[in-house]
Short mmCIF file of C-alpha atoms in Angstrom, two decimals:
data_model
loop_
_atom_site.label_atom_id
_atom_site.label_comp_id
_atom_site.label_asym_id
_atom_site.label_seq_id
_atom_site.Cartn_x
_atom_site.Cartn_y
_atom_site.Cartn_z
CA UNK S 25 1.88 16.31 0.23
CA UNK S 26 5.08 17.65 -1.60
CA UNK S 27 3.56 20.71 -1.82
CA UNK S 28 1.41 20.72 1.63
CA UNK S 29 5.20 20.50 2.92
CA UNK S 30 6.78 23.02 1.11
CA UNK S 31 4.14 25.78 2.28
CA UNK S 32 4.40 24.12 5.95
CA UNK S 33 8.28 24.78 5.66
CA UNK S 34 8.12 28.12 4.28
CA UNK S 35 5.69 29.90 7.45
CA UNK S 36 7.83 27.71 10.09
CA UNK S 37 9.81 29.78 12.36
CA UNK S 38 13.09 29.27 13.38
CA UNK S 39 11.76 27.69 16.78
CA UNK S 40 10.60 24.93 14.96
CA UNK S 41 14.47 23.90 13.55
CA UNK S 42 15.80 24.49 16.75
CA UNK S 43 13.32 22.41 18.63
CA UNK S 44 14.24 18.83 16.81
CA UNK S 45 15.09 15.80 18.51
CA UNK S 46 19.16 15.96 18.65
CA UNK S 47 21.04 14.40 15.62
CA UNK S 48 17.57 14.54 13.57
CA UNK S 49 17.57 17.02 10.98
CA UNK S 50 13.87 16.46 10.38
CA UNK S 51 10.79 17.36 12.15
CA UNK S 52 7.89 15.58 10.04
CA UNK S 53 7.76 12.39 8.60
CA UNK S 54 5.03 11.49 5.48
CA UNK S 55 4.13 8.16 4.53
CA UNK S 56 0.77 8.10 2.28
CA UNK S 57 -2.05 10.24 4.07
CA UNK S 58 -0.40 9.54 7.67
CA UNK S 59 2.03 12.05 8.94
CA UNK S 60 4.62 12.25 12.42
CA UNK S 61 5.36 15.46 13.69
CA UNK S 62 8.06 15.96 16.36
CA UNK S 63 9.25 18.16 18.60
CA UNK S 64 11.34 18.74 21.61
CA UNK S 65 9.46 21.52 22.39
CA UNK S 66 5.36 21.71 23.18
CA UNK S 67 5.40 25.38 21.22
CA UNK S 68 7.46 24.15 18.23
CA UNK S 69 4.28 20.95 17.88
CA UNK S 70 1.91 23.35 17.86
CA UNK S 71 3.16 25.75 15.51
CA UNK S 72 4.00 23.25 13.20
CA UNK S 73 0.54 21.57 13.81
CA UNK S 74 -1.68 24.43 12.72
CA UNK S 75 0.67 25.46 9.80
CA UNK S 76 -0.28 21.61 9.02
CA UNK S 77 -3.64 22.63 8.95
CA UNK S 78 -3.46 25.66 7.51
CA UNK S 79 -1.50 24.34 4.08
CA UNK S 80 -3.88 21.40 4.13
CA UNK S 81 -7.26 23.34 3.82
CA UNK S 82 -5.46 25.67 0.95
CA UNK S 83 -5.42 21.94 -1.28
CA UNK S 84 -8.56 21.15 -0.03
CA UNK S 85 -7.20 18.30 2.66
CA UNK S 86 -8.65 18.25 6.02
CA UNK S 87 -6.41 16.43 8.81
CA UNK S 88 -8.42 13.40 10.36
CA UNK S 89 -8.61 14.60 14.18
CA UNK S 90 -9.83 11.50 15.74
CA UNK S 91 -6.42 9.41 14.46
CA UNK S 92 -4.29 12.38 15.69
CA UNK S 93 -2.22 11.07 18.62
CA UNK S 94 0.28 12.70 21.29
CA UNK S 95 2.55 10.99 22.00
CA UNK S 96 4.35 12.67 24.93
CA UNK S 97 8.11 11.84 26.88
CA UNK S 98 9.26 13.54 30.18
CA UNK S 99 6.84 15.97 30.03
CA UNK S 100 2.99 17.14 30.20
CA UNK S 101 1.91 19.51 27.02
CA UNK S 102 -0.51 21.33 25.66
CA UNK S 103 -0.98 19.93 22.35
CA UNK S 104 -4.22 21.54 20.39
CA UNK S 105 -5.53 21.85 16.59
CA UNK S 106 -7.00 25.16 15.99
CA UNK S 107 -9.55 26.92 18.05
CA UNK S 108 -7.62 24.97 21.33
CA UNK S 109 -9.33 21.64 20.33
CA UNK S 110 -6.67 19.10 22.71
CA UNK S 111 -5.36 16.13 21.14
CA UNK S 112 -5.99 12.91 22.10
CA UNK S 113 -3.13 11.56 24.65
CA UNK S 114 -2.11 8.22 24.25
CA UNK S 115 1.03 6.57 25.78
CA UNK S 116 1.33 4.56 22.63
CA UNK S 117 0.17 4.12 19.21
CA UNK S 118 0.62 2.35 15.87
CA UNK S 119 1.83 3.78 13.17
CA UNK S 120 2.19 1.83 9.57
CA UNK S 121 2.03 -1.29 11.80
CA UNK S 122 4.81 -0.20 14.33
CA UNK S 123 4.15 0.22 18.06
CA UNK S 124 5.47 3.40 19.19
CA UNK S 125 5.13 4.31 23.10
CA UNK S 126 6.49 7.31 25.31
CA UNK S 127 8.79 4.61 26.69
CA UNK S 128 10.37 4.26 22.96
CA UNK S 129 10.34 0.44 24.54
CA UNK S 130 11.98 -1.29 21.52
CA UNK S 131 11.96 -4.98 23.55
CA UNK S 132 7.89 -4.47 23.46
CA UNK S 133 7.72 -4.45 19.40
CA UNK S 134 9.93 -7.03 19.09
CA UNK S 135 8.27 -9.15 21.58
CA UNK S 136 4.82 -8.85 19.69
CA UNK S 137 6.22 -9.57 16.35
CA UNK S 138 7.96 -12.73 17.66
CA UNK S 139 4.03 -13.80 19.28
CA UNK S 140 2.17 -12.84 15.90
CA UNK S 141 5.12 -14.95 14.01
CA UNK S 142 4.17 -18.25 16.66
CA UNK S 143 0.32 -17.44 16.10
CA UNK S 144 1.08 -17.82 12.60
CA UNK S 145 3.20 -21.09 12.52
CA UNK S 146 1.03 -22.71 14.82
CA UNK S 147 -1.97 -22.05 12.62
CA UNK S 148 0.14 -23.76 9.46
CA UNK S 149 1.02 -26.58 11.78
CA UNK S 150 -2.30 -28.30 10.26
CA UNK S 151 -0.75 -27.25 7.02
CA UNK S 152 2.28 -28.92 7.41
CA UNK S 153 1.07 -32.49 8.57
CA UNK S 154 -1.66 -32.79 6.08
CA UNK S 155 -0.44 -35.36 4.42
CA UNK S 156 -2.50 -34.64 0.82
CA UNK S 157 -0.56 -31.16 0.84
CA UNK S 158 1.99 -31.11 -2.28
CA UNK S 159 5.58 -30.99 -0.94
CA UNK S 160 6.21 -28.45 -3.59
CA UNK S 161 3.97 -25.72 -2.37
CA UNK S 162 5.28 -26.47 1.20
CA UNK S 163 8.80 -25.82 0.74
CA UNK S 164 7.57 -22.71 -1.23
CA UNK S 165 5.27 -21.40 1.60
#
């Protein structure tokens, strides 16, 4: 991806820069084989989107359209892969576990992690009272 983002970089225009989110001074985030692009500006996404896909076919790397999410705030755009192919619009999506939403509603992350954490203690509940359970391996669970 190092190099992917180094030939993304180089064909970017200045548009691109000068369409970041203000106080970010980056535009793409890597993490594995998923990627975030941003952009306060629909041209600047798609520019950067089919230089994405451009780099990527030179390595031999083909970007997974159907995962591909817009995630869009304030506004209505025209985000497309090559050959005008739309995105898929979603007013939310998870990414490396994360919820992110068009809302950038914080209090509706935090309120899911605190249900999964309850799901989870009352499953051990049974765990806990079980009175053949070692004490030892309790206090380290």
């Amino acid at each position: 991806m190092t190099c992917v983002d180094a030939d993304v970089k180089s064909r970017c225009s200045g548009f691109i820069t000068n369409s970041r989110v203000p106080g970010v001074d980056f535009d793409i985030v890597y993490y594995a084989d998923d990627t975030i692009l941003s952009s306060t500006k629909p041209r600047g996404l798609n520019e950067r989107l089919k230089h994405m896909e451009n780099c990527s076919e030179n390595y031999g790397l083909q970007i997974n359209r159907a995962k591909f999410h817009v995630i869009t705030m304030n506004r209505v755009a025209n985000i497309h892969f090559q050959g005008n192919t739309p995105l898929n619009i979603s007013h939310e999506a998870t990414y490396l576990g994360n919820n992110l939403n068009h809302r950038v509603d914080l209090g509706r992350e935090v309120s899911q992690r605190i249900q999964d954490t309850k799901r989870t203690w009352t499953r051990l509940t049974l765990y806990w009272k079980d009175p053949v359970t070692n004490e030892k391996w309790q206090l380290l669970i």
